[in-house]
Amino acid sequence: MKKLTKTGIIIIVAVAVVVSVLGFLEGYKDATDRSDLINEVLEANCDCEEVNQIIYAKGLQFGNDGMSTEKAEYQLVNCDYESFVSESIRINKILNKKIKGFNDFDLLIIEMNNKTNREILTIKNGVIQ
């Protein structure tokens, strides 16, 4: 009876460890995929010479924009757009449509540069601020 109980406990602990490791790896892969996907969507849908990822951070953070658990910053260089407001709305709609769970993304900051202006687009949980 003791041997059976000991074997059962070992199996339960082993299953718990495997499930925890697989969950961690899946979460890491999802975060990496989402960061790469944002970059790909911006490159494919913005008329810019360059799209640069400045930072991607996952974990509890405090800053001027408040508390976040997932944050990314991108720079769009030498972009061709008519209006910052209309371009911001267009980019936000595309990101919400093409990226699963984008409305759960805490903070996305996009610096948009063109020949005359440098403007900042801030999106929190899928909503332009």
Coordinates of N, CA and C in Angstrom, one line a residue:
M1 N 0.8 -1.2 0.0 CA 0.0 0.0 0.0 C 0.9 1.3 0.0
K2 N 1.9 1.3 0.8 CA 2.8 2.4 0.9 C 3.5 2.6 -0.4
K3 N 3.9 1.6 -1.1 CA 4.6 1.7 -2.4 C 3.7 2.3 -3.4
L4 N 2.4 1.9 -3.4 CA 1.4 2.4 -4.4 C 1.2 3.9 -4.1
T5 N 1.1 4.3 -2.9 CA 0.9 5.7 -2.5 C 2.1 6.5 -3.0
K6 N 3.3 6.0 -2.7 CA 4.5 6.7 -3.1 C 4.6 6.9 -4.6
T7 N 4.3 5.8 -5.3 CA 4.3 5.9 -6.8 C 3.3 6.9 -7.3
G8 N 2.1 6.9 -6.7 CA 1.1 7.9 -7.1 C 1.5 9.3 -6.9
I9 N 2.1 9.6 -5.8 CA 2.6 10.9 -5.5 C 3.7 11.3 -6.5
I10 N 4.6 10.4 -6.8 CA 5.7 10.7 -7.7 C 5.1 11.0 -9.1
I11 N 4.1 10.3 -9.5 CA 3.5 10.5 -10.8 C 2.8 11.9 -10.8
I12 N 2.0 12.2 -9.8 CA 1.4 13.5 -9.7 C 2.3 14.7 -9.8
V13 N 3.4 14.6 -9.0 CA 4.5 15.6 -9.0 C 5.1 15.7 -10.4
A14 N 5.4 14.6 -11.0 CA 6.0 14.6 -12.3 C 5.1 15.3 -13.4
V15 N 3.8 15.0 -13.3 CA 2.8 15.6 -14.2 C 2.7 17.1 -14.0
A16 N 2.7 17.5 -12.7 CA 2.6 18.9 -12.4 C 3.9 19.7 -12.9
V17 N 5.0 19.1 -12.8 CA 6.3 19.7 -13.3 C 6.2 19.8 -14.8
V18 N 5.8 18.8 -15.5 CA 5.7 18.8 -16.9 C 4.7 19.9 -17.4
V19 N 3.6 19.9 -16.8 CA 2.5 20.9 -17.1 C 3.0 22.3 -16.9
S20 N 3.7 22.5 -15.8 CA 4.3 23.9 -15.5 C 5.3 24.3 -16.5
V21 N 6.2 23.4 -16.9 CA 7.2 23.7 -17.9 C 6.6 24.0 -19.2
L22 N 5.7 23.2 -19.6 CA 5.0 23.4 -20.9 C 4.2 24.7 -20.9
G23 N 3.6 25.1 -19.8 CA 2.8 26.3 -19.7 C 3.8 27.5 -19.9
F24 N 4.9 27.4 -19.2 CA 5.9 28.5 -19.3 C 6.4 28.7 -20.7
L25 N 6.8 27.6 -21.3 CA 7.3 27.6 -22.7 C 6.2 28.2 -23.7
E26 N 5.0 27.8 -23.5 CA 3.9 28.3 -24.4 C 3.7 29.8 -24.2
G27 N 3.7 30.3 -22.9 CA 3.6 31.7 -22.6 C 4.7 32.5 -23.2
Y28 N 5.9 32.0 -23.1 CA 7.1 32.7 -23.7 C 7.0 32.7 -25.2
K29 N 6.6 31.6 -25.8 CA 6.4 31.6 -27.3 C 5.3 32.5 -27.8
D30 N 4.2 32.6 -27.0 CA 3.1 33.5 -27.4 C 3.6 35.0 -27.3
A31 N 4.3 35.3 -26.3 CA 4.8 36.7 -26.2 C 5.8 37.0 -27.3
T32 N 6.7 36.1 -27.6 CA 7.6 36.3 -28.7 C 6.9 36.4 -30.1
D33 N 5.9 35.5 -30.3 CA 5.1 35.6 -31.5 C 4.3 36.9 -31.6
R34 N 3.7 37.4 -30.5 CA 3.0 38.6 -30.6 C 3.9 39.8 -30.9
S35 N 5.0 39.9 -30.3 CA 6.0 40.9 -30.6 C 6.4 40.9 -32.0
D36 N 6.7 39.7 -32.5 CA 7.1 39.6 -34.0 C 6.0 39.9 -34.9
L37 N 4.8 39.5 -34.5 CA 3.6 39.7 -35.3 C 3.3 41.2 -35.4
I38 N 3.4 42.0 -34.3 CA 3.2 43.4 -34.4 C 4.2 44.0 -35.4
N39 N 5.4 43.6 -35.3 CA 6.4 44.1 -36.2 C 6.1 43.8 -37.7
E40 N 5.7 42.6 -37.9 CA 5.3 42.2 -39.3 C 4.1 43.0 -39.8
V41 N 3.1 43.2 -39.0 CA 1.9 43.9 -39.4 C 2.2 45.4 -39.7
L42 N 3.1 46.0 -38.9 CA 3.5 47.4 -39.1 C 4.3 47.5 -40.4
E43 N 5.2 46.5 -40.6 CA 6.0 46.6 -41.9 C 5.1 46.4 -43.1
A44 N 4.1 45.5 -43.0 CA 3.3 45.2 -44.2 C 2.3 46.3 -44.5
N45 N 1.9 47.0 -43.5 CA 0.8 48.0 -43.6 C 1.1 49.4 -43.5
C46 N 2.3 49.8 -43.2 CA 2.7 51.2 -43.1 C 3.7 51.5 -44.2
D47 N 3.5 52.7 -44.8 CA 4.4 53.1 -45.9 C 5.6 53.9 -45.3
C48 N 6.6 53.1 -44.7 CA 7.7 53.7 -44.0 C 9.0 53.0 -44.6
E49 N 10.1 53.8 -44.5 CA 11.4 53.2 -44.9 C 11.8 52.1 -43.9
E50 N 11.6 52.3 -42.6 CA 12.0 51.4 -41.6 C 10.9 51.2 -40.5
V51 N 10.9 50.0 -40.0 CA 10.1 49.7 -38.8 C 11.1 49.1 -37.8
N52 N 11.3 49.8 -36.7 CA 12.3 49.4 -35.7 C 11.6 49.1 -34.3
Q53 N 11.8 47.9 -33.8 CA 11.3 47.6 -32.5 C 12.3 48.1 -31.5
I54 N 11.9 49.0 -30.6 CA 12.8 49.6 -29.6 C 12.8 48.7 -28.4
I55 N 11.7 48.3 -27.9 CA 11.6 47.5 -26.7 C 10.4 46.6 -26.7
Y56 N 10.5 45.5 -26.1 CA 9.4 44.6 -25.8 C 9.7 44.1 -24.4
A57 N 8.8 44.3 -23.4 CA 8.9 43.8 -22.1 C 7.7 43.2 -21.6
K58 N 7.8 42.1 -20.9 CA 6.7 41.4 -20.3 C 7.0 41.2 -18.9
G59 N 6.1 41.6 -18.0 CA 6.3 41.5 -16.6 C 5.8 42.8 -16.0
L60 N 5.7 42.9 -14.7 CA 5.2 44.0 -14.0 C 6.2 45.2 -14.1
Q61 N 5.6 46.3 -14.7 CA 6.5 47.5 -14.9 C 5.7 48.8 -14.5
F62 N 6.4 49.7 -13.9 CA 5.8 51.0 -13.6 C 6.5 52.1 -14.4
G63 N 5.8 53.1 -14.9 CA 6.4 54.1 -15.7 C 5.5 55.3 -15.8
N64 N 5.9 56.3 -16.6 CA 5.1 57.5 -16.8 C 3.7 57.2 -17.3
D65 N 3.6 56.1 -18.0 CA 2.3 55.7 -18.6 C 1.5 54.8 -17.6
G66 N 1.9 54.7 -16.4 CA 1.2 53.9 -15.4 C 1.8 52.5 -15.3
M67 N 1.1 51.6 -14.7 CA 1.5 50.2 -14.5 C 1.1 49.3 -15.8
S68 N 2.0 48.4 -16.2 CA 1.7 47.5 -17.3 C 2.4 46.2 -17.0
T69 N 1.9 45.2 -17.7 CA 2.5 43.9 -17.6 C 3.1 43.4 -19.0
E70 N 2.7 44.2 -20.0 CA 3.3 43.9 -21.4 C 3.3 45.2 -22.1
K71 N 4.5 45.5 -22.6 CA 4.8 46.8 -23.2 C 5.7 46.7 -24.4
A72 N 5.4 47.4 -25.4 CA 6.3 47.4 -26.6 C 6.4 48.8 -27.2
E73 N 7.5 49.1 -27.8 CA 7.7 50.4 -28.4 C 8.3 50.1 -29.8
Y74 N 7.8 50.8 -30.8 CA 8.3 50.7 -32.1 C 8.5 52.1 -32.7
Q75 N 9.4 52.2 -33.7 CA 9.7 53.5 -34.3 C 9.5 53.2 -35.8
L76 N 8.6 54.1 -36.4 CA 8.4 54.1 -37.9 C 9.1 55.3 -38.5
V77 N 10.1 55.0 -39.4 CA 11.0 56.0 -39.9 C 10.6 56.4 -41.3
N78 N 10.6 57.7 -41.5 CA 10.2 58.3 -42.9 C 9.0 57.7 -43.5
C79 N 7.9 57.9 -42.7 CA 6.6 57.4 -43.2 C 5.9 58.4 -44.1
D80 N 5.1 57.8 -45.0 CA 4.3 58.7 -45.9 C 2.8 58.5 -45.5
Y81 N 2.3 59.6 -44.8 CA 0.9 59.6 -44.5 C 0.4 61.0 -44.5
E82 N -0.9 61.2 -44.7 CA -1.5 62.5 -44.9 C -1.8 63.1 -43.5
S83 N -2.5 62.3 -42.6 CA -2.9 62.9 -41.3 C -2.5 61.9 -40.2
F84 N -1.9 62.4 -39.2 CA -1.5 61.6 -38.0 C -2.7 60.9 -37.4
V85 N -3.8 61.6 -37.2 CA -5.0 61.1 -36.6 C -5.5 59.9 -37.4
S86 N -5.7 60.2 -38.7 CA -6.3 59.1 -39.6 C -5.4 57.9 -39.7
E87 N -4.1 58.1 -39.7 CA -3.1 57.0 -39.8 C -3.1 56.2 -38.5
S88 N -3.2 56.9 -37.4 CA -3.3 56.3 -36.1 C -4.5 55.4 -36.0
I89 N -5.6 55.9 -36.4 CA -6.9 55.1 -36.4 C -6.7 53.9 -37.3
R90 N -6.2 54.1 -38.5 CA -6.0 53.0 -39.4 C -5.1 51.9 -38.8
I91 N -4.0 52.3 -38.3 CA -3.0 51.3 -37.7 C -3.7 50.6 -36.5
N92 N -4.4 51.3 -35.7 CA -5.0 50.6 -34.5 C -6.1 49.6 -35.0
K93 N -6.8 49.9 -36.0 CA -7.8 49.0 -36.6 C -7.2 47.7 -37.1
I94 N -6.1 47.9 -37.9 CA -5.3 46.8 -38.4 C -4.8 45.9 -37.3
L95 N -4.1 46.5 -36.3 CA -3.6 45.7 -35.2 C -4.6 44.9 -34.5
N96 N -5.8 45.6 -34.2 CA -6.9 44.9 -33.5 C -7.4 43.7 -34.4
K97 N -7.4 43.9 -35.7 CA -8.0 42.9 -36.6 C -7.0 41.7 -36.8
K98 N -5.7 42.0 -36.9 CA -4.8 41.0 -37.3 C -4.0 40.3 -36.2
I99 N -4.1 40.8 -35.0 CA -3.3 40.2 -33.9 C -4.3 39.7 -32.8
K100 N -4.3 38.4 -32.6 CA -5.2 37.8 -31.6 C -4.9 38.3 -30.2
G101 N -5.9 38.8 -29.5 CA -5.7 39.3 -28.2 C -5.0 40.6 -28.1
F102 N -5.0 41.4 -29.1 CA -4.4 42.7 -29.1 C -5.0 43.6 -28.1
N103 N -6.3 43.5 -27.9 CA -7.0 44.3 -26.9 C -6.6 44.0 -25.4
D104 N -5.8 42.9 -25.2 CA -5.2 42.6 -23.9 C -3.8 43.1 -23.8
F105 N -3.3 43.7 -24.8 CA -1.9 44.2 -24.8 C -1.9 45.5 -24.0
D106 N -1.2 45.6 -22.9 CA -1.3 46.7 -22.0 C -0.9 48.1 -22.6
L107 N 0.3 48.1 -23.3 CA 0.8 49.4 -23.7 C 1.7 49.2 -25.0
L108 N 1.3 49.9 -26.0 CA 2.0 49.9 -27.3 C 2.3 51.4 -27.6
I109 N 3.5 51.7 -27.8 CA 3.9 53.1 -28.2 C 4.6 53.0 -29.5
I110 N 4.1 53.9 -30.5 CA 4.6 53.9 -31.8 C 5.0 55.3 -32.1
E111 N 6.3 55.5 -32.3 CA 6.9 56.8 -32.7 C 6.8 56.9 -34.2
M112 N 6.1 57.8 -34.8 CA 6.0 58.0 -36.2 C 6.7 59.2 -36.7
N113 N 7.7 59.0 -37.6 CA 8.5 60.1 -38.1 C 8.2 60.2 -39.6
N114 N 8.0 61.4 -40.0 CA 8.0 61.7 -41.5 C 8.9 62.9 -41.7
K115 N 9.0 63.4 -42.9 CA 10.0 64.5 -43.2 C 9.8 65.7 -42.3
T116 N 8.6 66.0 -41.9 CA 8.3 67.2 -41.1 C 7.9 67.0 -39.7
N117 N 7.4 65.9 -39.3 CA 6.9 65.7 -37.9 C 7.5 64.4 -37.3
R118 N 7.5 64.5 -35.9 CA 7.7 63.3 -35.1 C 6.5 63.3 -34.1
E119 N 5.7 62.2 -34.2 CA 4.5 62.1 -33.4 C 4.5 60.8 -32.7
I120 N 3.8 60.7 -31.6 CA 3.7 59.5 -30.7 C 2.3 59.0 -30.7
L121 N 2.1 57.7 -31.0 CA 0.8 57.1 -30.9 C 0.9 56.1 -29.7
T122 N 0.0 56.3 -28.8 CA -0.1 55.4 -27.6 C -1.4 54.6 -27.7
I123 N -1.2 53.3 -27.6 CA -2.4 52.4 -27.6 C -2.4 51.6 -26.3
K124 N -3.4 51.7 -25.5 CA -3.6 50.8 -24.3 C -4.8 49.9 -24.5
N125 N -4.5 48.6 -24.3 CA -5.6 47.6 -24.4 C -6.4 47.8 -25.7
G126 N -5.8 48.1 -26.8 CA -6.4 48.2 -28.1 C -7.2 49.5 -28.3
V127 N -7.0 50.5 -27.4 CA -7.7 51.8 -27.6 C -6.6 52.9 -27.6
I128 N -6.8 53.8 -28.6 CA -5.9 54.9 -28.8 C -6.1 55.9 -27.6
Q129 N -5.0 56.3 -27.1 CA -5.1 57.3 -25.9 C -4.9 58.7 -26.4

